[in-house]
Short mmCIF file of C-alpha atoms in Angstrom, two decimals:
data_model
loop_
_atom_site.label_atom_id
_atom_site.label_comp_id
_atom_site.label_asym_id
_atom_site.label_seq_id
_atom_site.Cartn_x
_atom_site.Cartn_y
_atom_site.Cartn_z
CA GLY A 28 109.78 134.15 143.75
CA ALA A 29 108.70 131.85 141.26
CA VAL A 30 111.03 128.77 141.74
CA VAL A 31 110.51 125.25 140.37
CA SER A 32 112.69 122.36 141.80
CA GLN A 33 113.20 118.85 140.52
CA HIS A 34 114.09 115.71 142.08
CA PRO A 35 116.44 113.74 141.73
CA SER A 36 118.67 116.05 139.87
CA TRP A 37 120.72 112.99 138.61
CA VAL A 38 119.67 109.22 138.37
CA ILE A 39 121.40 106.20 137.02
CA CYS A 40 119.06 103.40 136.82
CA LYS A 41 119.53 99.72 135.21
CA SER A 42 117.49 98.63 132.07
CA GLY A 43 114.14 97.74 132.55
CA THR A 44 113.52 99.40 135.73
CA SER A 45 111.22 102.37 136.18
CA VAL A 46 112.20 105.66 137.36
CA LYS A 47 110.34 108.86 138.97
CA ILE A 48 111.04 112.37 138.46
CA GLU A 49 109.38 114.91 140.52
CA CYS A 50 108.55 118.78 139.67
CA ARG A 51 107.62 121.19 142.01
CA SER A 52 106.65 124.49 142.35
CA LEU A 53 107.91 125.85 145.61
CA ASP A 54 106.17 129.16 145.96
CA PHE A 55 103.40 129.42 143.71
CA GLN A 56 100.77 127.16 142.67
CA ALA A 57 100.82 125.81 138.88
CA THR A 58 97.66 124.37 137.10
CA THR A 59 99.82 123.71 133.89
CA MET A 60 103.29 121.93 134.17
CA PHE A 61 105.29 120.96 130.76
CA TRP A 62 107.67 118.43 130.47
CA TYR A 63 110.60 118.49 128.12
CA ARG A 64 113.51 116.20 127.14
CA GLN A 65 116.80 117.51 125.88
CA PHE A 66 119.40 115.32 124.13
CA PRO A 67 123.00 116.44 124.27
CA LYS A 68 123.76 119.25 122.01
CA GLN A 69 120.22 119.36 120.86
CA SER A 70 117.17 121.31 121.39
CA LEU A 71 114.46 120.91 124.22
CA MET A 72 111.43 118.76 122.76
CA LEU A 73 108.16 119.15 124.63
CA MET A 74 107.09 115.69 125.83
CA ALA A 75 103.68 116.46 127.21
CA THR A 76 101.51 119.19 128.92
CA SER A 77 100.43 118.05 132.42
CA ASN A 78 97.23 119.88 133.84
CA GLU A 79 96.23 119.45 137.27
CA GLY A 80 93.40 117.01 137.93
CA SER A 81 93.40 115.67 134.42
CA LYS A 82 95.41 113.50 131.99
CA ALA A 83 98.42 114.77 130.36
CA THR A 84 98.46 115.63 126.62
CA TYR A 85 101.24 113.95 125.08
CA GLU A 86 103.13 115.51 121.92
CA GLN A 87 103.20 113.22 118.61
CA GLY A 88 105.57 110.40 119.00
CA VAL A 89 106.00 110.46 122.53
CA GLU A 90 104.50 106.86 124.27
CA LYS A 91 102.22 107.93 127.00
CA ASP A 92 102.35 104.34 128.24
CA LYS A 93 106.08 104.59 128.75
CA PHE A 94 106.34 108.09 130.26
CA LEU A 95 103.67 108.26 132.76
CA ILE A 96 102.78 111.97 134.32
CA ASN A 97 100.87 112.37 137.07
CA HIS A 98 99.76 116.10 138.22
CA ALA A 99 97.84 115.52 141.34
CA SER A 100 98.01 118.32 143.13
CA LEU A 101 98.62 122.53 142.34
CA THR A 102 102.57 122.22 143.10
CA LEU A 103 103.69 118.82 141.94
CA SER A 104 103.85 116.75 138.99
CA THR A 105 105.66 113.66 138.25
CA LEU A 106 107.13 111.74 135.19
CA THR A 107 107.85 108.30 135.27
CA VAL A 108 109.78 106.65 132.85
CA THR A 109 108.62 102.92 132.93
CA SER A 110 110.77 100.08 131.87
CA ALA A 111 113.62 102.70 130.85
CA HIS A 112 116.12 101.56 128.26
CA PRO A 113 119.52 102.90 127.39
CA GLU A 114 118.15 105.46 124.46
CA ASP A 115 115.91 107.12 127.32
CA SER A 116 119.05 108.61 128.56
CA SER A 117 118.52 112.22 128.38
CA PHE A 118 118.08 115.58 130.56
CA TYR A 119 114.55 115.97 131.32
CA ILE A 120 113.26 119.35 132.28
CA CYS A 121 110.17 120.41 133.66
CA SER A 122 108.37 123.92 133.74
CA ALA A 123 105.29 125.24 135.63
CA ARG A 124 102.76 127.89 134.52
CA PRO A 125 101.21 130.03 137.56
CA ARG A 126 97.77 129.59 138.18
CA GLY A 127 95.54 132.45 136.89
CA VAL A 128 97.80 132.98 134.10
CA VAL A 129 95.33 132.05 131.06
CA GLY A 130 95.58 132.78 127.41
CA PRO A 131 97.37 135.17 125.28
CA PRO A 132 99.58 137.72 126.01
CA SER A 133 101.17 136.07 129.03
CA TYR A 134 103.48 132.88 128.70
CA GLU A 135 104.87 132.92 132.26
CA GLN A 136 106.49 129.49 132.37
CA TYR A 137 109.10 129.00 134.99
CA PHE A 138 111.65 125.94 134.42
CA GLY A 139 113.15 123.37 136.76
CA PRO A 140 116.98 122.77 137.04
CA GLY A 141 116.59 119.41 135.01
CA THR A 142 117.10 116.14 135.81
CA ARG A 143 119.89 114.17 134.04
CA LEU A 144 118.79 110.24 133.43
CA THR A 145 121.07 107.59 132.35
CA VAL A 146 120.03 104.02 131.61
CA THR A 147 122.74 101.40 131.80
CA ALA B 27 106.35 123.52 108.87
CA GLN B 28 106.99 125.34 111.73
CA SER B 29 110.48 125.75 113.05
CA VAL B 30 112.97 127.67 115.10
CA THR B 31 116.82 127.84 114.03
CA GLN B 32 119.70 129.10 116.06
CA LEU B 33 122.37 129.45 113.30
CA ASP B 34 125.51 129.48 115.97
CA SER B 35 125.91 126.58 117.83
CA GLN B 36 128.95 128.46 119.64
CA VAL B 37 129.98 131.98 119.92
CA PRO B 38 133.00 133.10 121.55
CA VAL B 39 133.54 136.79 122.18
CA PHE B 40 136.05 138.79 124.40
CA GLU B 41 134.88 140.50 127.52
CA GLU B 42 133.40 144.17 126.65
CA ALA B 43 132.95 143.50 123.23
CA PRO B 44 129.22 143.54 121.23
CA VAL B 45 127.50 140.08 120.62
CA GLU B 46 124.72 139.07 118.45
CA LEU B 47 123.06 135.60 118.68
CA ARG B 48 120.65 134.65 115.80
CA CYS B 49 117.61 133.14 115.83
CA ASN B 50 115.19 132.44 112.59
CA TYR B 51 111.71 130.70 112.80
CA SER B 52 109.49 129.48 110.02
CA SER B 53 105.89 129.94 110.46
CA SER B 54 102.74 130.60 108.46
CA VAL B 55 100.84 132.07 111.59
CA SER B 56 101.63 134.73 114.23
CA VAL B 57 104.07 133.94 116.74
CA TYR B 58 105.33 135.34 120.21
CA LEU B 59 109.01 135.29 120.79
CA PHE B 60 111.21 134.46 123.98
CA TRP B 61 114.81 134.42 124.71
CA TYR B 62 116.11 132.16 127.52
CA VAL B 63 119.48 131.94 129.30
CA GLN B 64 120.65 128.67 131.03
CA TYR B 65 123.73 128.99 133.26
CA PRO B 66 125.40 125.90 134.51
CA ASN B 67 123.47 123.55 136.47
CA GLN B 68 120.56 125.87 136.66
CA GLY B 69 117.03 126.31 135.14
CA LEU B 70 116.38 128.30 132.07
CA GLN B 71 115.64 132.00 133.15
CA LEU B 72 113.44 134.28 130.70
CA LEU B 73 115.65 136.94 129.03
CA LEU B 74 112.76 138.71 127.12
CA LYS B 75 109.79 138.17 125.10
CA TYR B 76 108.35 139.61 122.19
CA LEU B 77 104.22 139.44 122.11
CA SER B 78 103.06 142.57 120.27
CA GLY B 79 104.01 146.02 119.71
CA SER B 80 107.60 147.72 119.62
CA THR B 81 109.46 145.30 117.62
CA LEU B 82 112.61 146.09 119.85
CA VAL B 83 112.39 144.50 123.13
CA LYS B 84 114.56 145.01 126.26
CA GLY B 85 115.19 142.46 128.59
CA ILE B 86 117.05 141.84 131.59
CA ASN B 87 121.13 142.19 132.07
CA GLY B 88 121.46 144.76 129.35
CA PHE B 89 120.28 142.39 126.59
CA GLU B 90 117.45 143.38 123.70
CA ALA B 91 115.93 141.62 120.58
CA GLU B 92 114.44 142.76 117.71
CA PHE B 93 111.77 141.19 115.78
CA ASN B 94 111.91 141.27 111.94
CA LYS B 95 108.87 139.85 110.42
CA SER B 96 109.94 140.16 107.21
CA GLN B 97 113.00 138.38 107.81
CA THR B 98 111.30 136.06 110.34
CA SER B 99 113.90 136.72 112.84
CA PHE B 100 114.34 137.57 116.34
CA HIS B 101 118.18 138.20 117.08
CA LEU B 102 119.70 138.66 120.42
CA ARG B 103 122.11 141.44 121.06
CA LYS B 104 124.30 143.05 123.78
CA PRO B 105 126.40 145.89 123.14
CA SER B 106 128.98 144.96 125.85
CA VAL B 107 129.16 141.61 127.19
CA HIS B 108 130.77 140.57 130.81
CA ILE B 109 132.53 136.93 131.93
CA SER B 110 129.21 136.48 133.67
CA ASP B 111 127.42 136.34 130.23
CA THR B 112 128.43 132.85 129.81
CA ALA B 113 125.81 130.55 129.25
CA GLU B 114 123.64 128.80 127.02
CA TYR B 115 121.00 130.75 125.14
CA PHE B 116 117.85 129.56 123.57
CA CYS B 117 115.27 130.90 121.42
CA ALA B 118 112.16 129.80 121.64
CA VAL B 119 108.60 130.48 120.07
CA THR B 120 104.86 130.10 120.57
CA PHE B 121 103.08 129.52 117.25
CA LEU B 122 99.86 130.91 117.77
CA GLY B 123 96.56 129.08 116.05
CA ALA B 124 93.86 130.75 114.48
CA GLY B 125 92.39 133.85 116.23
CA GLY B 126 95.64 134.33 118.04
CA THR B 127 94.95 131.43 120.47
CA SER B 128 97.38 129.13 121.92
CA TYR B 129 98.08 127.30 125.24
CA GLY B 130 101.76 128.16 125.67
CA LYS B 131 103.53 125.41 124.18
CA LEU B 132 107.01 126.31 123.28
CA THR B 133 109.43 125.43 120.42
CA PHE B 134 112.80 125.66 120.94
CA GLY B 135 115.98 126.57 118.76
CA GLN B 136 119.06 124.21 119.12
CA GLY B 137 120.89 126.46 121.73
CA THR B 138 123.78 129.00 121.32
CA ILE B 139 126.70 128.73 123.95
CA LEU B 140 128.02 131.95 124.58
CA THR B 141 131.67 132.03 125.98
CA VAL B 142 133.16 135.48 127.32
CA HIS B 143 136.82 135.32 127.30
CA PRO B 144 138.70 137.97 129.59
#
């Protein structure tokens, strides 16, 4: 149980185009999903927190108009990289927090396998 | 500033040898601590977590970690590794706000690639 999928697993796009990445919780409902970015040989950096039915909360330094996040249902969040540039090339990872898990001490997050984005 | 540091980017070890992966954090507030493992082409899987109580935490696959508040460390250990333990390991921290509240935000270390040789 507690499986999170991401689609696509890898994508190559041309500079200036937009790319949408899906994150789905397959066997549970997720009120909160997190989007991370990982550069080669670097740590995962939280980009934004996505709550179902409300606007995403972006971390400092993350352009919300460039990285559009939509969490329209309890099992799906999408990240759209708009007007992609080569510097947006990275590994994007999502995680989902099951519905009903609130506040300390539980922080159950289940991670997707990631999406490799290459912008040429 | 709040940060997480994994001191070793790569750790090679022979099968059945013990291993320790180091993690230190910097914080002026209370923390929750986690270790995740990432196998090739797979998502992150939780190995173990420290929230409160006993400072020695046991996780899956024979791993354990010890929280040392004075040294702000949370090192991961396994007494005897297997080839199948080859993976990348991430230390992660939740820095708690006033009153111990937080919304689950994780700060990750840089990761340590453990390679187990036969």
